[in-house]
Amino acid sequence: THNGDLDFYLVRGKTYPLEKVQEFLTRATGHPMPAEVDSAAIAGLMDLLRTSGSFALSLRYVVCFGLPSSGMDGPESGGPPLPDMNEYEYVANIFEGALEKLYDSYNTEHSFGDEEEQEEADVESPEAPAPAASKSGGLTLESIGASPEGRAKLAEMVLAGLESEYDAYKSKASTKGAGKSHTDMRKSFPFAAFVPFVDSDAEKGGSSLAALANATVEAFFYNDLFHATKTFLSNAKGSFGLCTMSTLDADRQVCIAARGQPMSMAFYPKKGIVCYGSEQAAVKSGLNFPTPGGDMDMDWAKGREQMSLRLDLDDLGGEICLLDWDTTPGSYPMSPPNRHLPVQAVVNGMARLVLCQLSRVVTFDRKVFKRMTLIEGNEFVKPLKDDAPDEVLSDIRDIPKICSDIQEDWLNIGLNRMTAWHLSRCISKRLKDHVEGKIQTHNGCVDILLTGCEV
């Protein structure tokens, strides 16, 4: 889901407008745009970016974004035609075969990195050895992905397969492919679709097969939901209140992100509910949500563990929040490059939360609970009212009471009067500084700037 505007997207130093992005996505995914809206384009980009665990999807990501020849220009602008999914799957089999050979040839008496180091490794280190490696030292996907040595070994084995495939293509092209177009060669030799991206002529700077192998292996282990969301926001231009999820992670993960648009989350430990929305008032719906017979056992909980709390993301500098329900001991909620970020338990340990600020415009406490706002039992946060049969008529009837409440609030020493008093002091000081000549006035001088947030 998306609230905001996607205006441009950056690929390899070149900025593309939304219209160009939409054209590219049709070619890259092999599917027409479901609707000519920017939210559909964001979904398409996330589909290309979220690749962890699939070599075919990782290959597609690298061809589209990860090579010097990558870009969103189509064949009409001089860009090479993109492979289709069958061709990605064909080359992905080389990666699968290399991974199987790595397992078969590996000595099960040891793993990448010393086992004692695995037990003592700092979980916040980006390259921390994987806890998922078996106690016997057996090789796992996690131990390969978390180790630079493991990833390099796999890429080296893949490169041998790619070079063999490339040589076979060149041989076939020189003997049986004479006079055939590139399109015709693709029909009989799927690897031909990748040749424009990995041409190894010496005059073009040498082979980029190694770049294809290394980047694809990295994307296979790195590009999970959190990393994909982070990559998208790093390259996208516009305003975003995002919720991203993938069918590959929908059972356990969701990412909430804000930049230029507000996003809030509310945690209700007793009910076992997490709400999110682009308006603070919306996440109060958990207060009205009945859970008959489903309330969590909270007899053991103390203090903040029982509280219903709201977290507002930093929409000024940009912030991403990962919520992960996989609380398996020793597992990581995100891939190696983001494991330096602190992981914090929420909803009585039923979920894990990871926060990442995109820009340090505002500095927050590392302990997320110090940023949260109490929802339940807070006199300034009222539950949502029950739905009325006629909402417009209900709002009209509420006007007299609302006006009366405003007048009454000004009679007491509340927030309104305190704010007005503080504003008057600021204006008085500003006027005094003008009189005393402490402020240099010019045509662009601003004394009072009123700002507001779209709601």
Coordinates of C-alpha atoms in Angstrom, one line a residue:
T1 CA 0.0 0.0 0.0
H2 CA 1.2 3.5 -0.8
N3 CA 0.3 7.0 0.2
G4 CA 2.3 9.8 -1.6
D5 CA 3.9 10.2 -5.0
L6 CA 6.6 8.4 -6.9
D7 CA 8.1 10.9 -9.3
F8 CA 11.5 9.5 -10.4
Y9 CA 13.7 6.5 -10.0
L10 CA 17.5 6.3 -10.1
V11 CA 19.4 3.5 -11.9
R12 CA 23.2 3.5 -12.3
G13 CA 23.4 7.3 -11.9
K14 CA 20.6 8.1 -14.4
T15 CA 17.2 9.4 -13.3
Y16 CA 14.1 8.1 -15.0
P17 CA 10.6 9.8 -14.8
L18 CA 7.6 7.8 -13.7
E19 CA 6.4 7.3 -17.3
K20 CA 9.7 5.7 -18.3
V21 CA 9.6 3.5 -15.2
Q22 CA 6.2 2.2 -16.1
E23 CA 7.3 1.3 -19.7
F24 CA 10.4 -0.4 -18.3
L25 CA 8.4 -2.5 -15.8
T26 CA 6.1 -3.9 -18.5
R27 CA 9.2 -5.2 -20.3
A28 CA 11.1 -6.3 -17.1
T29 CA 8.2 -8.2 -15.5
G30 CA 6.6 -9.4 -18.7
H31 CA 3.2 -8.1 -17.5
P32 CA 1.2 -5.0 -18.5
M33 CA 0.7 -2.3 -15.9
P34 CA -2.5 -3.2 -14.0
A35 CA -3.3 0.5 -13.6
E36 CA -1.5 3.7 -14.7
V37 CA -0.9 4.8 -11.1
D38 CA 2.4 5.3 -9.3
S39 CA 1.4 2.7 -6.6
A40 CA 1.4 0.0 -9.3
A41 CA 4.9 1.1 -10.4
I42 CA 6.1 0.8 -6.8
A43 CA 4.7 -2.7 -6.6
G44 CA 6.5 -3.6 -9.8
L45 CA 9.8 -2.2 -8.6
M46 CA 9.5 -4.1 -5.3
D47 CA 8.8 -7.2 -7.3
L48 CA 12.2 -6.7 -9.0
L49 CA 14.1 -5.8 -5.8
R50 CA 12.8 -8.6 -3.5
T51 CA 14.9 -11.6 -4.8
S52 CA 16.4 -13.4 -1.7
G53 CA 16.2 -17.2 -2.0
S54 CA 15.6 -17.2 -5.8
F55 CA 18.5 -17.3 -8.3
A56 CA 16.1 -16.6 -11.3
L57 CA 14.8 -13.4 -9.6
S58 CA 18.3 -12.4 -8.5
L59 CA 19.5 -12.7 -12.1
R60 CA 16.6 -10.5 -13.2
Y61 CA 17.5 -7.9 -10.5
V62 CA 21.1 -7.9 -11.6
V63 CA 20.4 -7.6 -15.3
C64 CA 17.9 -4.7 -14.6
F65 CA 19.9 -2.8 -12.0
G66 CA 23.3 -4.4 -11.1
L67 CA 25.5 -4.3 -14.3
P68 CA 27.2 -1.3 -16.0
S69 CA 24.9 -2.0 -19.0
S70 CA 21.7 -1.9 -16.8
G71 CA 19.1 0.8 -17.2
M72 CA 15.5 1.5 -18.1
D73 CA 16.1 2.4 -21.7
G74 CA 14.3 0.2 -24.1
P75 CA 15.5 -1.2 -27.5
E76 CA 14.1 1.9 -29.2
S77 CA 16.6 4.0 -27.2
G78 CA 19.5 1.7 -27.8
G79 CA 19.0 -0.5 -24.7
P80 CA 19.4 -4.3 -25.1
P81 CA 16.2 -6.5 -25.0
L82 CA 15.6 -8.0 -21.6
P83 CA 15.6 -11.8 -21.1
D84 CA 12.3 -13.5 -20.3
M85 CA 11.6 -15.6 -17.2
N86 CA 12.3 -18.9 -19.0
E87 CA 15.8 -17.6 -19.9
Y88 CA 16.4 -16.4 -16.3
E89 CA 15.4 -19.9 -15.1
Y90 CA 17.7 -21.5 -17.6
V91 CA 20.8 -19.6 -16.4
A92 CA 19.6 -19.9 -12.7
N93 CA 20.1 -23.7 -13.1
I94 CA 23.8 -23.0 -13.4
F95 CA 23.7 -21.3 -10.0
E96 CA 21.6 -24.1 -8.5
G97 CA 24.0 -26.7 -9.8
A98 CA 27.0 -24.8 -8.4
L99 CA 25.3 -24.6 -5.0
E100 CA 24.6 -28.4 -5.0
K101 CA 28.3 -29.0 -5.9
L102 CA 29.4 -26.8 -3.1
Y103 CA 27.3 -28.9 -0.6
D104 CA 28.5 -32.1 -2.1
S105 CA 32.2 -31.2 -2.0
Y106 CA 32.2 -29.6 1.4
N107 CA 33.8 -31.3 4.3
T108 CA 31.0 -31.6 7.0
E109 CA 33.6 -31.5 9.8
H110 CA 33.9 -27.7 9.5
S111 CA 32.1 -24.7 8.2
F112 CA 33.0 -21.2 7.0
G113 CA 34.4 -19.5 10.0
D114 CA 35.5 -21.1 13.3
E115 CA 32.6 -22.6 15.3
E116 CA 33.8 -20.9 18.5
E117 CA 33.6 -17.6 16.6
Q118 CA 30.0 -18.4 15.6
E119 CA 29.0 -18.7 19.2
E120 CA 30.8 -15.5 20.3
A121 CA 30.0 -13.4 17.3
D122 CA 28.3 -10.0 17.8
V123 CA 24.8 -10.3 16.3
E124 CA 25.1 -6.6 15.4
S125 CA 28.0 -7.2 13.0
P126 CA 27.0 -7.1 9.3
E127 CA 29.2 -10.1 8.6
A128 CA 28.5 -12.1 11.8
P129 CA 28.8 -15.8 11.2
A130 CA 25.4 -17.5 10.9
P131 CA 23.8 -19.0 14.0
A132 CA 21.9 -21.4 11.7
A133 CA 25.0 -23.5 10.9
S134 CA 24.5 -26.9 12.4
K135 CA 26.3 -27.9 15.6
S136 CA 28.2 -30.5 13.7
G137 CA 29.7 -27.8 11.5
G138 CA 27.4 -28.7 8.5
L139 CA 27.0 -26.3 5.7
T140 CA 23.7 -24.3 5.5
L141 CA 22.4 -21.5 3.2
E142 CA 22.6 -19.2 6.2
S143 CA 26.3 -20.0 6.9
I144 CA 27.2 -19.5 3.2
G145 CA 25.3 -16.2 2.9
A146 CA 26.7 -14.8 6.2
S147 CA 30.3 -15.5 5.2
P148 CA 32.3 -13.5 2.6
E149 CA 34.3 -16.7 2.0
G150 CA 31.2 -18.7 1.4
R151 CA 29.7 -16.3 -1.1
A152 CA 33.0 -15.9 -3.0
K153 CA 33.4 -19.7 -3.3
L154 CA 29.9 -20.1 -4.7
A155 CA 30.4 -17.2 -7.1
E156 CA 33.7 -18.8 -8.3
M157 CA 32.0 -22.1 -9.0
V158 CA 29.1 -20.3 -10.8
L159 CA 31.6 -18.4 -12.9
A160 CA 33.1 -21.6 -14.3
G161 CA 29.6 -22.7 -15.4
L162 CA 28.9 -19.3 -17.0
E163 CA 32.2 -19.3 -18.9
S164 CA 31.4 -22.8 -20.2
E165 CA 28.0 -21.6 -21.3
Y166 CA 29.4 -18.5 -22.9
D167 CA 32.1 -20.4 -24.8
A168 CA 29.4 -22.8 -26.1
Y169 CA 27.3 -19.9 -27.3
K170 CA 30.3 -18.3 -29.1
S171 CA 31.1 -21.6 -30.8
K172 CA 27.5 -22.1 -31.9
A173 CA 27.2 -18.6 -33.1
S174 CA 30.3 -18.9 -35.2
T175 CA 29.4 -22.2 -36.8
K176 CA 25.6 -22.7 -36.9
G177 CA 24.6 -19.1 -36.1
A178 CA 26.0 -17.4 -39.2
G179 CA 23.4 -15.1 -40.6
K180 CA 21.0 -15.6 -37.8
S181 CA 19.7 -12.7 -35.8
H182 CA 20.1 -12.3 -32.1
T183 CA 16.4 -13.1 -31.7
D184 CA 16.8 -16.3 -33.6
M185 CA 19.8 -17.4 -31.5
R186 CA 17.8 -16.8 -28.3
K187 CA 15.2 -19.4 -29.5
S188 CA 17.8 -22.2 -29.8
F189 CA 20.2 -21.0 -27.1
P190 CA 18.7 -19.2 -24.1
F191 CA 22.0 -17.9 -22.8
A192 CA 22.1 -15.6 -25.9
A193 CA 19.7 -13.3 -24.1
F194 CA 22.5 -12.4 -21.6
V195 CA 25.3 -11.9 -24.1
P196 CA 24.5 -8.1 -24.6
F197 CA 24.9 -7.6 -20.8
V198 CA 28.1 -9.7 -20.4
D199 CA 30.0 -9.3 -23.6
S200 CA 33.6 -10.3 -23.0
D201 CA 35.4 -8.7 -26.0
A202 CA 38.8 -7.4 -24.8
E203 CA 38.2 -4.0 -26.3
K204 CA 35.1 -3.6 -24.0
G205 CA 37.2 -3.9 -20.9
G206 CA 37.2 -7.6 -20.3
S207 CA 34.5 -10.1 -19.3
S208 CA 31.7 -9.1 -17.0
L209 CA 30.7 -12.7 -16.4
A210 CA 32.3 -12.4 -13.0
A211 CA 30.3 -9.3 -12.2
L212 CA 27.1 -11.2 -13.1
A213 CA 28.1 -14.2 -10.9
N214 CA 29.1 -12.1 -7.9
A215 CA 26.2 -9.7 -8.0
T216 CA 23.6 -12.5 -8.5
V217 CA 25.0 -14.5 -5.5
E218 CA 24.9 -11.3 -3.4
A219 CA 21.3 -10.5 -4.4
F220 CA 20.3 -14.1 -3.6
F221 CA 21.5 -13.7 0.0
Y222 CA 21.0 -10.0 0.6
N223 CA 17.8 -8.8 -1.1
D224 CA 15.2 -9.7 1.5
L225 CA 12.1 -7.6 2.1
F226 CA 13.9 -5.1 4.4
H227 CA 16.9 -4.7 2.1
A228 CA 14.6 -4.3 -0.9
T229 CA 12.5 -1.6 0.8
K230 CA 15.7 0.2 1.8
T231 CA 17.1 0.0 -1.8
F232 CA 13.8 1.3 -3.2
L233 CA 13.7 4.4 -0.9
S234 CA 17.4 5.0 -1.6
N235 CA 16.8 5.4 -5.3
A236 CA 13.2 6.7 -5.5
K237 CA 12.3 10.4 -5.6
G238 CA 9.0 11.6 -4.1
S239 CA 7.0 11.2 -0.9
F240 CA 6.1 7.8 0.5
G241 CA 4.0 6.3 3.3
L242 CA 4.6 2.7 2.4
C243 CA 3.6 -0.8 3.6
T244 CA 5.5 -3.5 1.7
M245 CA 5.2 -7.2 1.9
S246 CA 5.9 -10.2 -0.4
T247 CA 4.2 -13.5 -1.0
L248 CA 7.6 -15.0 0.0
D249 CA 7.5 -13.4 3.5
A250 CA 3.8 -12.6 4.0
D251 CA 3.5 -15.2 6.8
R252 CA 6.1 -13.5 8.9
Q253 CA 7.2 -10.1 7.8
V254 CA 5.9 -6.6 6.9
C255 CA 7.8 -3.4 6.3
I256 CA 6.4 0.0 7.1
A257 CA 8.3 3.0 5.7
A258 CA 7.8 6.8 5.8
R259 CA 9.5 9.7 4.0
G260 CA 7.5 12.8 3.3
Q261 CA 4.3 11.1 4.4
P262 CA 3.4 10.1 8.0
M263 CA 3.2 6.5 9.1
S264 CA 2.3 5.2 12.6
M265 CA 2.1 1.8 14.2
A266 CA 0.3 0.8 17.4
F267 CA 1.0 -2.2 19.6
Y268 CA -1.7 -3.9 21.7
P269 CA 0.1 -6.6 23.8
K270 CA -3.1 -7.8 25.6
K271 CA -5.0 -8.3 22.3
G272 CA -2.0 -9.5 20.3
I273 CA -2.7 -6.8 17.6
V274 CA -0.5 -4.5 15.6
C275 CA -2.1 -1.7 13.7
Y276 CA -0.5 0.6 11.1
G277 CA -1.8 3.6 9.1
S278 CA -0.9 6.9 7.6
E279 CA -3.0 8.8 10.3
Q280 CA -2.3 8.6 14.0
A281 CA -6.0 8.4 14.8
A282 CA -6.4 5.3 12.5
V283 CA -4.2 3.1 14.6
K284 CA -6.4 3.7 17.7
S285 CA -8.9 1.2 16.1
G286 CA -7.2 -1.5 18.2
L287 CA -8.8 0.1 21.3
N288 CA -12.3 -0.7 19.9
F289 CA -11.4 -4.1 18.5
P290 CA -13.0 -6.8 20.6
T291 CA -11.2 -10.1 21.2
P292 CA -13.7 -12.2 23.2
G293 CA -11.9 -15.1 24.7
G294 CA -8.8 -14.2 22.8
D295 CA -7.0 -11.8 25.2
M296 CA -3.4 -12.8 25.9
D297 CA -2.3 -13.9 29.3
M298 CA -0.8 -10.8 30.9
D299 CA -0.5 -11.9 34.5
W300 CA 3.3 -12.2 34.2
A301 CA 3.8 -8.8 32.5
K302 CA 4.8 -5.7 34.3
G303 CA 5.0 -2.0 33.4
R304 CA 5.4 -1.1 29.7
E305 CA 5.0 -4.8 28.7
Q306 CA 1.2 -4.4 29.4
M307 CA 0.8 -1.0 27.8
S308 CA -0.8 -0.2 24.4
L309 CA 1.7 2.1 22.7
R310 CA 2.0 4.0 19.4
L311 CA 5.2 4.5 17.4
D312 CA 5.4 7.4 14.9
L313 CA 8.1 6.9 12.1
D314 CA 10.4 9.7 11.2
D315 CA 8.8 11.1 8.0
L316 CA 11.2 14.0 7.8
G317 CA 14.5 12.2 7.3
G318 CA 12.8 8.9 6.3
E319 CA 12.6 5.7 8.3
I320 CA 11.9 2.0 7.7
C321 CA 10.4 -0.4 10.3
L322 CA 10.6 -4.1 9.9
L323 CA 8.1 -6.2 11.9
D324 CA 9.0 -9.9 12.0
W325 CA 6.9 -12.7 13.5
D326 CA 9.6 -15.4 13.2
T327 CA 11.0 -15.5 16.7
T328 CA 13.0 -18.8 16.3
P329 CA 15.9 -18.6 18.7
G330 CA 19.2 -17.8 16.8
S331 CA 17.5 -16.6 13.6
Y332 CA 17.9 -13.2 12.1
P333 CA 15.0 -11.1 10.8
M334 CA 17.2 -9.4 8.1
S335 CA 20.0 -10.3 5.7
P336 CA 23.8 -9.8 6.5
P337 CA 24.3 -6.1 5.4
N338 CA 21.7 -4.9 7.9
R339 CA 22.5 -7.0 10.9
H340 CA 24.3 -4.1 12.6
L341 CA 20.8 -2.7 13.4
P342 CA 19.4 -3.5 16.9
V343 CA 16.5 -6.0 17.1
Q344 CA 13.9 -5.3 19.7
A345 CA 11.0 -7.5 21.0
V346 CA 7.5 -6.1 20.9
V347 CA 4.0 -7.4 21.6
N348 CA 5.3 -9.5 24.6
G349 CA 8.0 -11.1 22.5
M350 CA 5.6 -12.4 19.8
A351 CA 7.3 -10.2 17.2
R352 CA 10.6 -8.5 16.5
L353 CA 11.1 -4.9 15.4
V354 CA 14.0 -3.3 13.5
L355 CA 14.2 0.4 12.8
C356 CA 16.5 2.1 10.2
Q357 CA 16.7 5.9 9.8
L358 CA 17.5 6.9 6.2
S359 CA 18.8 10.3 7.2
R360 CA 20.0 11.5 10.6
V361 CA 17.9 14.7 10.5
V362 CA 16.5 13.8 13.9
T363 CA 18.4 11.6 16.4
F364 CA 16.3 9.1 18.4
D365 CA 17.0 7.0 21.4
R366 CA 18.1 3.5 20.4
K367 CA 15.5 2.0 22.8
V368 CA 12.3 2.2 20.8
F369 CA 10.1 2.3 23.9
K370 CA 11.4 5.8 24.7
R371 CA 9.9 7.0 21.4
M372 CA 6.5 5.5 21.9
T373 CA 3.3 7.3 23.0
L374 CA 0.9 5.7 25.5
I375 CA -2.5 5.1 23.9
E376 CA -4.6 3.3 26.5
G377 CA -5.1 5.3 29.7
N378 CA -3.9 8.6 28.0
E379 CA -6.3 11.5 28.6
F380 CA -5.2 13.1 25.4
V381 CA -5.9 10.0 23.3
K382 CA -9.6 9.1 23.0
P383 CA -10.9 5.9 21.5
L384 CA -12.7 6.1 18.2
K385 CA -16.4 6.6 18.3
D386 CA -18.8 4.0 17.0
D387 CA -19.8 4.3 13.4
A388 CA -23.0 6.2 12.8
P389 CA -25.7 5.3 10.2
D390 CA -25.2 8.8 8.7
E391 CA -21.7 10.1 9.3
V392 CA -22.3 13.5 7.7
L393 CA -25.4 14.2 9.8
S394 CA -23.5 13.0 12.9
D395 CA -20.6 15.4 12.2
I396 CA -23.1 18.3 11.7
R397 CA -24.8 17.5 15.1
D398 CA -21.3 17.4 16.8
I399 CA -20.4 21.0 15.7
P400 CA -22.1 22.8 18.7
K401 CA -20.5 20.5 21.2
I402 CA -17.1 20.8 19.6
C403 CA -17.3 24.6 19.6
S404 CA -18.4 24.5 23.3
D405 CA -15.5 22.2 24.2
I406 CA -13.0 24.6 22.5
Q407 CA -14.3 27.5 24.4
E408 CA -14.2 25.6 27.7
D409 CA -10.7 24.4 27.0
W410 CA -9.5 28.0 26.8
L411 CA -11.0 28.8 30.2
N412 CA -8.7 26.4 31.9
I413 CA -4.8 26.4 31.9
G414 CA -4.5 23.7 29.3
L415 CA -2.3 23.2 26.2
N416 CA -4.1 25.8 24.2
R417 CA -3.5 28.6 26.7
M418 CA 0.1 27.4 27.3
T419 CA 0.8 27.4 23.5
A420 CA -0.7 30.8 23.1
W421 CA 1.3 32.2 26.0
H422 CA 4.5 30.8 24.5
L423 CA 3.7 32.1 21.1
S424 CA 3.1 35.6 22.4
R425 CA 6.5 35.6 24.2
C426 CA 8.2 34.6 21.0
I427 CA 6.5 37.4 19.0
S428 CA 7.3 39.9 21.7
K429 CA 10.9 38.9 21.7
R430 CA 11.0 39.1 17.9
L431 CA 9.5 42.6 17.9
K432 CA 12.0 43.7 20.6
D433 CA 14.9 42.4 18.5
H434 CA 13.6 44.4 15.5
V435 CA 13.4 47.6 17.6
E436 CA 16.9 47.1 19.0
G437 CA 18.3 46.4 15.5
K438 CA 19.4 42.9 16.3
I439 CA 17.7 41.6 13.2
Q440 CA 18.7 42.6 9.7
T441 CA 15.5 43.1 7.7
H442 CA 15.3 42.5 3.9
N443 CA 12.6 41.7 1.4
G444 CA 12.9 37.9 2.1
C445 CA 12.8 38.3 5.9
V446 CA 10.3 36.0 7.6
D447 CA 9.1 36.7 11.2
I448 CA 6.5 34.0 11.6
L449 CA 6.2 30.8 9.5
L450 CA 3.0 28.8 10.0
T451 CA 3.3 25.1 8.9
G452 CA 0.8 22.3 8.8
C453 CA 0.6 18.6 8.0
E454 CA -1.8 17.2 5.4
V455 CA -4.5 15.1 7.2

